[in-house]
PDB file of C-alpha atoms in Angstrom:
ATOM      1  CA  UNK L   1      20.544   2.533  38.811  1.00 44.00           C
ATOM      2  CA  UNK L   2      21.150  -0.699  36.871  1.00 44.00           C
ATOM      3  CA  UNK L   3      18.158  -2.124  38.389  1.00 40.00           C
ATOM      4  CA  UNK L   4      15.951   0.453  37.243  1.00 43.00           C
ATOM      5  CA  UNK L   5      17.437   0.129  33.737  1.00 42.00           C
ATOM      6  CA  UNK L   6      17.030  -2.946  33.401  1.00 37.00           C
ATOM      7  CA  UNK L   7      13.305  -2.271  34.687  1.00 40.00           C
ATOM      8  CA  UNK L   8      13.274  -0.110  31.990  1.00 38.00           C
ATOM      9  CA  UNK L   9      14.302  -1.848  29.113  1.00 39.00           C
ATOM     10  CA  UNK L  10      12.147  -4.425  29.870  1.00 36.00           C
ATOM     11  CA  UNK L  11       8.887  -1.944  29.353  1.00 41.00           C
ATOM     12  CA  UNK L  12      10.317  -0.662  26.477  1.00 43.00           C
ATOM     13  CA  UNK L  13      10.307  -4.117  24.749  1.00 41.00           C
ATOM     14  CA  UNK L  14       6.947  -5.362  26.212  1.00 39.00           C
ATOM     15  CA  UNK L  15       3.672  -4.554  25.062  1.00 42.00           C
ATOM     16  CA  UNK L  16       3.447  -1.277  22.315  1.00 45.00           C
ATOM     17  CA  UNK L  17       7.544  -0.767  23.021  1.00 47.00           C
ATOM     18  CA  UNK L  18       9.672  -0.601  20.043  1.00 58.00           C
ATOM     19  CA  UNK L  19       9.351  -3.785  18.862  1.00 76.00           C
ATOM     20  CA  UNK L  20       7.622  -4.189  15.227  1.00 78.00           C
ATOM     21  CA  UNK L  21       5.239  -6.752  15.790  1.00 84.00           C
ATOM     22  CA  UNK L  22       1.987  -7.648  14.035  1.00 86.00           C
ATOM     23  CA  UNK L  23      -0.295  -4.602  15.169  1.00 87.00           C
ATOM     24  CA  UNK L  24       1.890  -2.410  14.259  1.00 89.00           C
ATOM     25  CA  UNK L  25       2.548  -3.840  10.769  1.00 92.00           C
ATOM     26  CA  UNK L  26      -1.400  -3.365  10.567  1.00 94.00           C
ATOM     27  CA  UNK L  27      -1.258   0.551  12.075  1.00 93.00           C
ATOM     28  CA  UNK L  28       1.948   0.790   9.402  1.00 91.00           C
ATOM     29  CA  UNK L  29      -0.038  -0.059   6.263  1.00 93.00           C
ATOM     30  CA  UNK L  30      -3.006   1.455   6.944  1.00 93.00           C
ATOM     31  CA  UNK L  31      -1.322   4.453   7.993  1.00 89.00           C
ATOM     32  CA  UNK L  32       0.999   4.426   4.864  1.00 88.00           C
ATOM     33  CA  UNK L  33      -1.844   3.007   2.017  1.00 91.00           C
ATOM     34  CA  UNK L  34      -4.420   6.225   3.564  1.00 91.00           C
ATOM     35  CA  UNK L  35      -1.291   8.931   2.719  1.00 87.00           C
ATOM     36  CA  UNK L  36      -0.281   7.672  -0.322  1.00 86.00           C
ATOM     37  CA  UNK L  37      -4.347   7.711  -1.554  1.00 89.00           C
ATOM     38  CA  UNK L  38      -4.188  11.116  -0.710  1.00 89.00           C
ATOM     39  CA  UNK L  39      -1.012  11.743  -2.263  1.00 85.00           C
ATOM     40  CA  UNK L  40      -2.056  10.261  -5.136  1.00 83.00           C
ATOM     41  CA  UNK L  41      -5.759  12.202  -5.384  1.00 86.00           C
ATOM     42  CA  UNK L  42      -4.278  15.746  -5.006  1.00 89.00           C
ATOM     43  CA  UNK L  43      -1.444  14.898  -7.012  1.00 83.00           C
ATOM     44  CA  UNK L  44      -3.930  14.262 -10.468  1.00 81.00           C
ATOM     45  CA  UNK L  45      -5.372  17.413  -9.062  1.00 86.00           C
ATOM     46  CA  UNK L  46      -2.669  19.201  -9.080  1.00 87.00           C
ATOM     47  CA  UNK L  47      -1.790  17.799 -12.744  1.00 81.00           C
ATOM     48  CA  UNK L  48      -5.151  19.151 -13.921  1.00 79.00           C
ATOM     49  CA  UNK L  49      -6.159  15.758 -13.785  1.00 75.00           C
ATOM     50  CA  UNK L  50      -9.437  16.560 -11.818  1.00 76.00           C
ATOM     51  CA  UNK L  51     -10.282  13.403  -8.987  1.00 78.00           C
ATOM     52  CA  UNK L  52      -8.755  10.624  -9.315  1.00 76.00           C
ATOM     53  CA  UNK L  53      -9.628   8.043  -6.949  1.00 75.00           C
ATOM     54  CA  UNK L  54      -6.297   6.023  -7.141  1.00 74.00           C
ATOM     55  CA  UNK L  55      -6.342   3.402  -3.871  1.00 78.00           C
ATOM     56  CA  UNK L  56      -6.684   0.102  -5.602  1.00 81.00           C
ATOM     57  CA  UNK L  57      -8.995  -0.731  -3.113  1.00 88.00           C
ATOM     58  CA  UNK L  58     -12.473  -1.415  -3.106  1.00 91.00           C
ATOM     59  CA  UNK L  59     -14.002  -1.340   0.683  1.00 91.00           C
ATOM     60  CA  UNK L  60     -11.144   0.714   2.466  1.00 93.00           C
ATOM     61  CA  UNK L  61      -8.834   3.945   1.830  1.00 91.00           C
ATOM     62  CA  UNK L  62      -5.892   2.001   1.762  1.00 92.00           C
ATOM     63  CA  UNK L  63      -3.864   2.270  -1.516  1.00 89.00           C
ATOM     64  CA  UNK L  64      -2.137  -1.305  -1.438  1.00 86.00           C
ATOM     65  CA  UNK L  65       1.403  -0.319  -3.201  1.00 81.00           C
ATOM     66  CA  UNK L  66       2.181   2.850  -0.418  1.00 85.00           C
ATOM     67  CA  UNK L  67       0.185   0.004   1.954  1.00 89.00           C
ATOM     68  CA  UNK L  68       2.990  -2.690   1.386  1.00 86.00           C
ATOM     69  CA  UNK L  69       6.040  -0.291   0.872  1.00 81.00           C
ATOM     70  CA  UNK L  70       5.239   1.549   3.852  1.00 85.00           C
ATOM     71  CA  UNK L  71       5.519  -2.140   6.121  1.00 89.00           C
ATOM     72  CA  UNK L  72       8.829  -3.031   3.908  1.00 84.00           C
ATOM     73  CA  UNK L  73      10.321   0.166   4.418  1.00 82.00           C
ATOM     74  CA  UNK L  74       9.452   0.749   8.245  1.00 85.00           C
ATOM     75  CA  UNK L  75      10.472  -2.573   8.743  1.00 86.00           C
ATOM     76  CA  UNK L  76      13.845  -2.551   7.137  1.00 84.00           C
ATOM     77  CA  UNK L  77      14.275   1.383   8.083  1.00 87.00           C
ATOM     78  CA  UNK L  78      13.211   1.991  11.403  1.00 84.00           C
ATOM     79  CA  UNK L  79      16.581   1.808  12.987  1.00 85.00           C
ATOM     80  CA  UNK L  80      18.777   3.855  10.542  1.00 87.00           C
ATOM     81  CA  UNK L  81      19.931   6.785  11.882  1.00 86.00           C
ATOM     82  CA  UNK L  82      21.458   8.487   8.730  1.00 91.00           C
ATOM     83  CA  UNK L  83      19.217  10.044   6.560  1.00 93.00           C
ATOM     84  CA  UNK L  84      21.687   9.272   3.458  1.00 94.00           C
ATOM     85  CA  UNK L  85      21.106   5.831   4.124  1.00 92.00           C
ATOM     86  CA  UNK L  86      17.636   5.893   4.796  1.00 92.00           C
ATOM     87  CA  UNK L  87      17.151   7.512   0.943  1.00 94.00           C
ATOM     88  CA  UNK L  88      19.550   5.202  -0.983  1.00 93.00           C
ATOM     89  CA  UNK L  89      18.134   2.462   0.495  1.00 90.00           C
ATOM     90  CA  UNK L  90      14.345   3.467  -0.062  1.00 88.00           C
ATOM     91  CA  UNK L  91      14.910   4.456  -2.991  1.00 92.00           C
ATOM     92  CA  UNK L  92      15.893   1.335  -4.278  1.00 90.00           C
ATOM     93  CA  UNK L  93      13.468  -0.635  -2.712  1.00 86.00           C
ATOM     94  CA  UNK L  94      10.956   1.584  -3.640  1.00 86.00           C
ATOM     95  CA  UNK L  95      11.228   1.115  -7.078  1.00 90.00           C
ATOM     96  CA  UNK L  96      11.768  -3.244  -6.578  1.00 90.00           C
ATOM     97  CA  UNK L  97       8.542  -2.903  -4.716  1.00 85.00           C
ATOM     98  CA  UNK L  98       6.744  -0.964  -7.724  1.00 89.00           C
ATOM     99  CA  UNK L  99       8.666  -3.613 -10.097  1.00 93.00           C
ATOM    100  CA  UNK L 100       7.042  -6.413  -8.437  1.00 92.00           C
ATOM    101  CA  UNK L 101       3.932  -5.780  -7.867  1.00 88.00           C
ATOM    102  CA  UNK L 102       3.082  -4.240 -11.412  1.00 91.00           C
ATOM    103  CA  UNK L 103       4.978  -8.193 -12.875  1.00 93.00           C
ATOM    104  CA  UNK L 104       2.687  -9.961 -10.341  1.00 92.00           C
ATOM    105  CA  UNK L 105      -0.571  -7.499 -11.325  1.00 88.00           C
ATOM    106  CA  UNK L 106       0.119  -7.966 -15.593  1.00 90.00           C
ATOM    107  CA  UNK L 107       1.119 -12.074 -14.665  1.00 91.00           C
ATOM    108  CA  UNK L 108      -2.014 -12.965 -12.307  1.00 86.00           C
ATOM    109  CA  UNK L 109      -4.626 -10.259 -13.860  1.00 84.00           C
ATOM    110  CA  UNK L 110      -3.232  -9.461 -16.915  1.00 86.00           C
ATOM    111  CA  UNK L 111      -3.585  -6.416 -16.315  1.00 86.00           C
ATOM    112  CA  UNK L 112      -1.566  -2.683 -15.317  1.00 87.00           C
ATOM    113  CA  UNK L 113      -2.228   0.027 -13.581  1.00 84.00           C
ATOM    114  CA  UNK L 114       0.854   1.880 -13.993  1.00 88.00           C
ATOM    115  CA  UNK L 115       2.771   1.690 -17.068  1.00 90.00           C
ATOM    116  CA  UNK L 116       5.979   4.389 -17.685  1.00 93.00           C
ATOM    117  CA  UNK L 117       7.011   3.393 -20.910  1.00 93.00           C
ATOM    118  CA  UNK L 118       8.635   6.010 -22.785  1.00 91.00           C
ATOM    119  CA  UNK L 119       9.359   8.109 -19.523  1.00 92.00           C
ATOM    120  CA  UNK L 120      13.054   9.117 -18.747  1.00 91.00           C
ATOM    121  CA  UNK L 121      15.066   6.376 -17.434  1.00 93.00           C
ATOM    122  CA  UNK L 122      12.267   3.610 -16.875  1.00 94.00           C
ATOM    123  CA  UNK L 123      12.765   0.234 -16.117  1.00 95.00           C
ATOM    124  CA  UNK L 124      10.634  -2.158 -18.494  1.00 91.00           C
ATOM    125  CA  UNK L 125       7.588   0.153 -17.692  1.00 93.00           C
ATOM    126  CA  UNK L 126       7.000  -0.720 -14.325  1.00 94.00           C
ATOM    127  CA  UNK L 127       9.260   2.059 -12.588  1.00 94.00           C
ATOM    128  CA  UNK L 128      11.605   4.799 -13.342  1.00 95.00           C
ATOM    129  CA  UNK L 129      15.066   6.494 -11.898  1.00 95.00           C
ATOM    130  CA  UNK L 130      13.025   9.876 -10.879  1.00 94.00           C
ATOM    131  CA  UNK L 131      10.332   8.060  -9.409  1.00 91.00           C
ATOM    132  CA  UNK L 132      12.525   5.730  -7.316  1.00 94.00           C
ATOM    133  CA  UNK L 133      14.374   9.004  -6.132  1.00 95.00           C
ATOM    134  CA  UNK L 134      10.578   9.703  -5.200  1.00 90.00           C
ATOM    135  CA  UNK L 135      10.415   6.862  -2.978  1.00 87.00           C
ATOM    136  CA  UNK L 136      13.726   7.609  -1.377  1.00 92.00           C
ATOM    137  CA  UNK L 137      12.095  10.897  -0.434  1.00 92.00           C
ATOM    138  CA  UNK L 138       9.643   9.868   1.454  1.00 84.00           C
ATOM    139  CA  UNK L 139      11.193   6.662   2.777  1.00 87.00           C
ATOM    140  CA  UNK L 140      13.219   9.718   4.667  1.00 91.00           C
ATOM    141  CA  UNK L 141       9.668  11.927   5.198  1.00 87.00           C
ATOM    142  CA  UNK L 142       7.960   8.518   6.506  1.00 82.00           C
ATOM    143  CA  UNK L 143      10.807   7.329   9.187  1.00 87.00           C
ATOM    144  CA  UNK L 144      12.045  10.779  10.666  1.00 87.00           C
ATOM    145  CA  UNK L 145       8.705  13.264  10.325  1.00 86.00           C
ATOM    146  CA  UNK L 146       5.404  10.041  10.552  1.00 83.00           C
ATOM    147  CA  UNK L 147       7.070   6.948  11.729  1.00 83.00           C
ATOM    148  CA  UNK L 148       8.946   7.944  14.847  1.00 80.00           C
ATOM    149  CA  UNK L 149       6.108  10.164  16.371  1.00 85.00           C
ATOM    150  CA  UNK L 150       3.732   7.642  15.014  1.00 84.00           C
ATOM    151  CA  UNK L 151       5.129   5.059  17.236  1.00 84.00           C
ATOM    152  CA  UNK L 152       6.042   6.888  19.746  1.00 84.00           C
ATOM    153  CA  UNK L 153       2.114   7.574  19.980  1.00 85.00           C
ATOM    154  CA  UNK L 154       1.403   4.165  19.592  1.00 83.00           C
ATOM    155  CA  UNK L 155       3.235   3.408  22.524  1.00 81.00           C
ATOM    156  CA  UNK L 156       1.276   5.391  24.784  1.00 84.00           C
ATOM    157  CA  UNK L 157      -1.773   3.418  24.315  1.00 85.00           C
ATOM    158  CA  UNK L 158      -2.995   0.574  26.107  1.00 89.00           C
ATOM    159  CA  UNK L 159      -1.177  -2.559  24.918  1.00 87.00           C
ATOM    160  CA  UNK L 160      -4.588  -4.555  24.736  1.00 90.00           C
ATOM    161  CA  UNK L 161      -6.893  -1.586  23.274  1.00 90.00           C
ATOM    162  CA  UNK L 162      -3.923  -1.366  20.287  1.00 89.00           C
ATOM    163  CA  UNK L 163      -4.080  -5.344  19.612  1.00 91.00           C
ATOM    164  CA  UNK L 164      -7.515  -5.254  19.869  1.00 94.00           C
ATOM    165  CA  UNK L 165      -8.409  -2.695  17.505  1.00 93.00           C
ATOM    166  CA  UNK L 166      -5.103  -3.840  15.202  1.00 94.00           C
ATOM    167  CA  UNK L 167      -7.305  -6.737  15.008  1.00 95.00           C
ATOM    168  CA  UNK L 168     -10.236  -5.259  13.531  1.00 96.00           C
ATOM    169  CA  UNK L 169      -8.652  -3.145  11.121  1.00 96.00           C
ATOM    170  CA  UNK L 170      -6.677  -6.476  10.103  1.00 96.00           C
ATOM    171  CA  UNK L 171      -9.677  -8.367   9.717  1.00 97.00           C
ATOM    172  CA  UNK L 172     -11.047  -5.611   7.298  1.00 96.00           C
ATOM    173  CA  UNK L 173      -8.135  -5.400   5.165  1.00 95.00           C
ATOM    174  CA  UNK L 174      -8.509  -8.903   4.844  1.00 95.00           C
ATOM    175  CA  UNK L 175     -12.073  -8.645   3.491  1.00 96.00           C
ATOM    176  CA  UNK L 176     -11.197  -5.926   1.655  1.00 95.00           C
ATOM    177  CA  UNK L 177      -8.409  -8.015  -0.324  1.00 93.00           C
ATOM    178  CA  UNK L 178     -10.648 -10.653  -0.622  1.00 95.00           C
ATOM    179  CA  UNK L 179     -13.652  -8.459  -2.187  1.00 95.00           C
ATOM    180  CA  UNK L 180     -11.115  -6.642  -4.080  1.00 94.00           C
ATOM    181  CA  UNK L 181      -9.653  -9.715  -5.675  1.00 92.00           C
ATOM    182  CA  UNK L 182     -12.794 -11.209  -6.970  1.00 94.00           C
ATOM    183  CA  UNK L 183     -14.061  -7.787  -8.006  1.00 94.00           C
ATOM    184  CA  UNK L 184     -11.166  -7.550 -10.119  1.00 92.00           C
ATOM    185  CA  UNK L 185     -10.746 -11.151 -11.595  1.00 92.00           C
ATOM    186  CA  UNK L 186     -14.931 -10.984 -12.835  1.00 94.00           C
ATOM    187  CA  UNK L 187     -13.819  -7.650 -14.212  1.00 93.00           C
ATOM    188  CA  UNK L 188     -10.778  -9.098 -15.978  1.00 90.00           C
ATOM    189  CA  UNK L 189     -13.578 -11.986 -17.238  1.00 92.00           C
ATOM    190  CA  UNK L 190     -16.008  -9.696 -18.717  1.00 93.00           C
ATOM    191  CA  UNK L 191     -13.004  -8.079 -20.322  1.00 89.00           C
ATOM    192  CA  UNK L 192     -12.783 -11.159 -22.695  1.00 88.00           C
ATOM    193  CA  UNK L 193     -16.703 -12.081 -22.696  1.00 91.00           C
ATOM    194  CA  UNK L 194     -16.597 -14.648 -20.273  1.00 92.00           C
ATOM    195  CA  UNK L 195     -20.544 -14.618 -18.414  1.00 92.00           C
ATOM    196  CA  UNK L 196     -20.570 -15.390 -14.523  1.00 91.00           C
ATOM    197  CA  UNK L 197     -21.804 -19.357 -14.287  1.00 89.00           C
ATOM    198  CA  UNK L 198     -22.432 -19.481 -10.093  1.00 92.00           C
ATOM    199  CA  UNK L 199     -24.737 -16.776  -8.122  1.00 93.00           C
ATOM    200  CA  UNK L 200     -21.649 -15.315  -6.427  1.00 93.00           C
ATOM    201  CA  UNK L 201     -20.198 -14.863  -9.955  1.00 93.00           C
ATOM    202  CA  UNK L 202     -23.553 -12.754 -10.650  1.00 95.00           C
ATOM    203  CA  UNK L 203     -23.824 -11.031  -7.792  1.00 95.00           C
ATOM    204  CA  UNK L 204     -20.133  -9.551  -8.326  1.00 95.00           C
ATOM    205  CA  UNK L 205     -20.856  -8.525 -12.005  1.00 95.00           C
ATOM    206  CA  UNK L 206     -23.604  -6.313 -10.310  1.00 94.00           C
ATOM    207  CA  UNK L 207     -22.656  -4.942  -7.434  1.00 94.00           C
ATOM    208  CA  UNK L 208     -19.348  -3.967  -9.258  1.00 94.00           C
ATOM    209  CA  UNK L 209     -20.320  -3.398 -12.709  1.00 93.00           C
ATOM    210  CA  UNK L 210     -17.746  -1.892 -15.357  1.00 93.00           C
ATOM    211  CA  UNK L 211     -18.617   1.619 -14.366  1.00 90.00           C
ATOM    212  CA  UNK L 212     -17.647   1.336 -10.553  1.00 90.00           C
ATOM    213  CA  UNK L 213     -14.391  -0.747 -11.447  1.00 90.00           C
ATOM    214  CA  UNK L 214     -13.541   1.957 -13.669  1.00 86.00           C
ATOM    215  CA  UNK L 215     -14.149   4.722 -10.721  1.00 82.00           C
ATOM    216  CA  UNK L 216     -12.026   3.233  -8.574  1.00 83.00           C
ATOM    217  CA  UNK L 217      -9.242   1.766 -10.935  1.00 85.00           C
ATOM    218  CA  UNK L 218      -9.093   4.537 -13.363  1.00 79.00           C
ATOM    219  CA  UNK L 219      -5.581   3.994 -14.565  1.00 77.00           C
ATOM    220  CA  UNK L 220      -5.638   0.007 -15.261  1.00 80.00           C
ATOM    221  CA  UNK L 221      -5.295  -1.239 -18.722  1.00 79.00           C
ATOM    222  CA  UNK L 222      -6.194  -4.488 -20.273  1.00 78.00           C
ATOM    223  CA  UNK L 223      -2.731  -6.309 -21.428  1.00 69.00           C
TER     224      UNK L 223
END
C-alpha cells in the first residue's frame, strides 16, 4: 500500500499533475482573458450598450487584464479550500491588479481604458469597492466551478501534446503583445501629430488606422 502511494504521488506531480507550471500558466490566461472578453461583450449588451469589443487585444480573444488576473489568482488560489478566503483574498487582489495595470497603461501610453471617477467608493479612478467585490466573485466562480475541472481535464491529456500546443498558443500571445504594443504606441503618436519616419512605422499607421484602434479599444481615452 505505501508503495503504490508513493507510485502515486509521484504521477500526480509529473507531467500535467497538479503542479502549476508554464503550460498551464499559458492554458490559465488564455482560458481566463477568452471569458472575461465575453463577459465583457454581453455585459455592454446587456447595458444597452450594443457590441462592444472590449479584449485589448489585437490578433487574439484574449482580454489581457482577466488574462493576467486569472494566472495571479489561480496561482495564489488554487490550494484554498475555503471559499471565504478565496473571495477576500481575490477581491483584493483583484482590484491591485486593475490598480496597476491602468498606472502602468496612463504612465507608459498615456493613456486609459477604464476610468471610475466619480463612481461609489473608487480608488483614484482606476478601481472601485463594488467592483473589487466583483473580482472576489469570480476569483470563487474561477477556482471551484472552471479551475478545478479545468485542470483536472488538463491532466488527462498527453503530457507532450499539452506542452506542445502550450507552446504555440504562447508563441501567439507573444506576437500578439508585440503587434498590440506597437499598434498602440503609433496610435498614441498620431494622437499628438507625430508622422511615422521608418516603413514599419508606415505600415502600422495603415494596417491599423484610427478607425480599427477605435473598434477594438473603444473605451481608451487620451490623458
Amino acid at each position: 500500500m505505501n508503495t503504490c502511494g508513493a507510485c502515486l504521488a509521484r504521477k500526480n506531480n509529473s507531467g500535467t499533475g497538479s503542479k502549476f507550471g508554464f503550460y498551464k500558466v499559458v492554458y490559465t490566461y488564455a482560458l481566463g482573458g477568452t471569458i472575461g472578453t465575453v463577459y465583457e461583450t454581453l455585459l455592454n449588451l446587456a447595458k444597452g450598450n450594443g457590441f462592444v469589443y472590449c479584449n485589448g487585444s489585437i490578433l487574439t480573444p484574449f482580454n489581457f487584464v482577466y488574462g493576467i488576473g486569472a494566472v495571479v489568482v489561480i496561482c495564489c488560489l488554487r490550494n484554498k479550500d475555503s471559499i471565504a478566503e478565496v473571495f477576500l483574498i481575490g477581491s483584493v487582489g483583484g482590484g491591485a491588479i486593475e490598480f496597476i495595470l491602468s498606472f502602468l497603461e496612463e504612465t507608459i501610453l498615456g493613456t486609459r481604458s477604464w476610468d471610475y471617477t466619480g463612481r461609489l467608493l473608487n480608488i483614484d479612478g482606476r478601481t472601485t469597492v463594488p467592483y473589487m467585490l466583483d473580482w472576489g466573485l469570480l476569483c470563487v466562480v474561477m477556482i471551484f466551478l472552471v479551475y478545478n475541472p479545468f485542470n483536472n481535464a488538463l491532466s488527462g491529456m498527453p503530457p507532450a501534446a499539452a506542452k506542445a500546443v502550450a507552446a504555440v498558443i504562447a508563441a501567439i500571445i507573444f506576437i500578439d503583445y508585440a503587434v498590440t504594443l506597437a499598434a498602440l504606441v503609433r496610435y498614441v503618436c498620431r494622437s499628438s501629430g507625430i508622422q511615422a519616419f521608418t516603413f514599419i512605422g508606415e505600415f502600422i499607421d495603415s494596417a491599423f488606422n484610427d478607425g480599427f484602434m477605435k473598434l477594438h479599444f473603444p473605451k481608451m481615452n487620451f490623458t
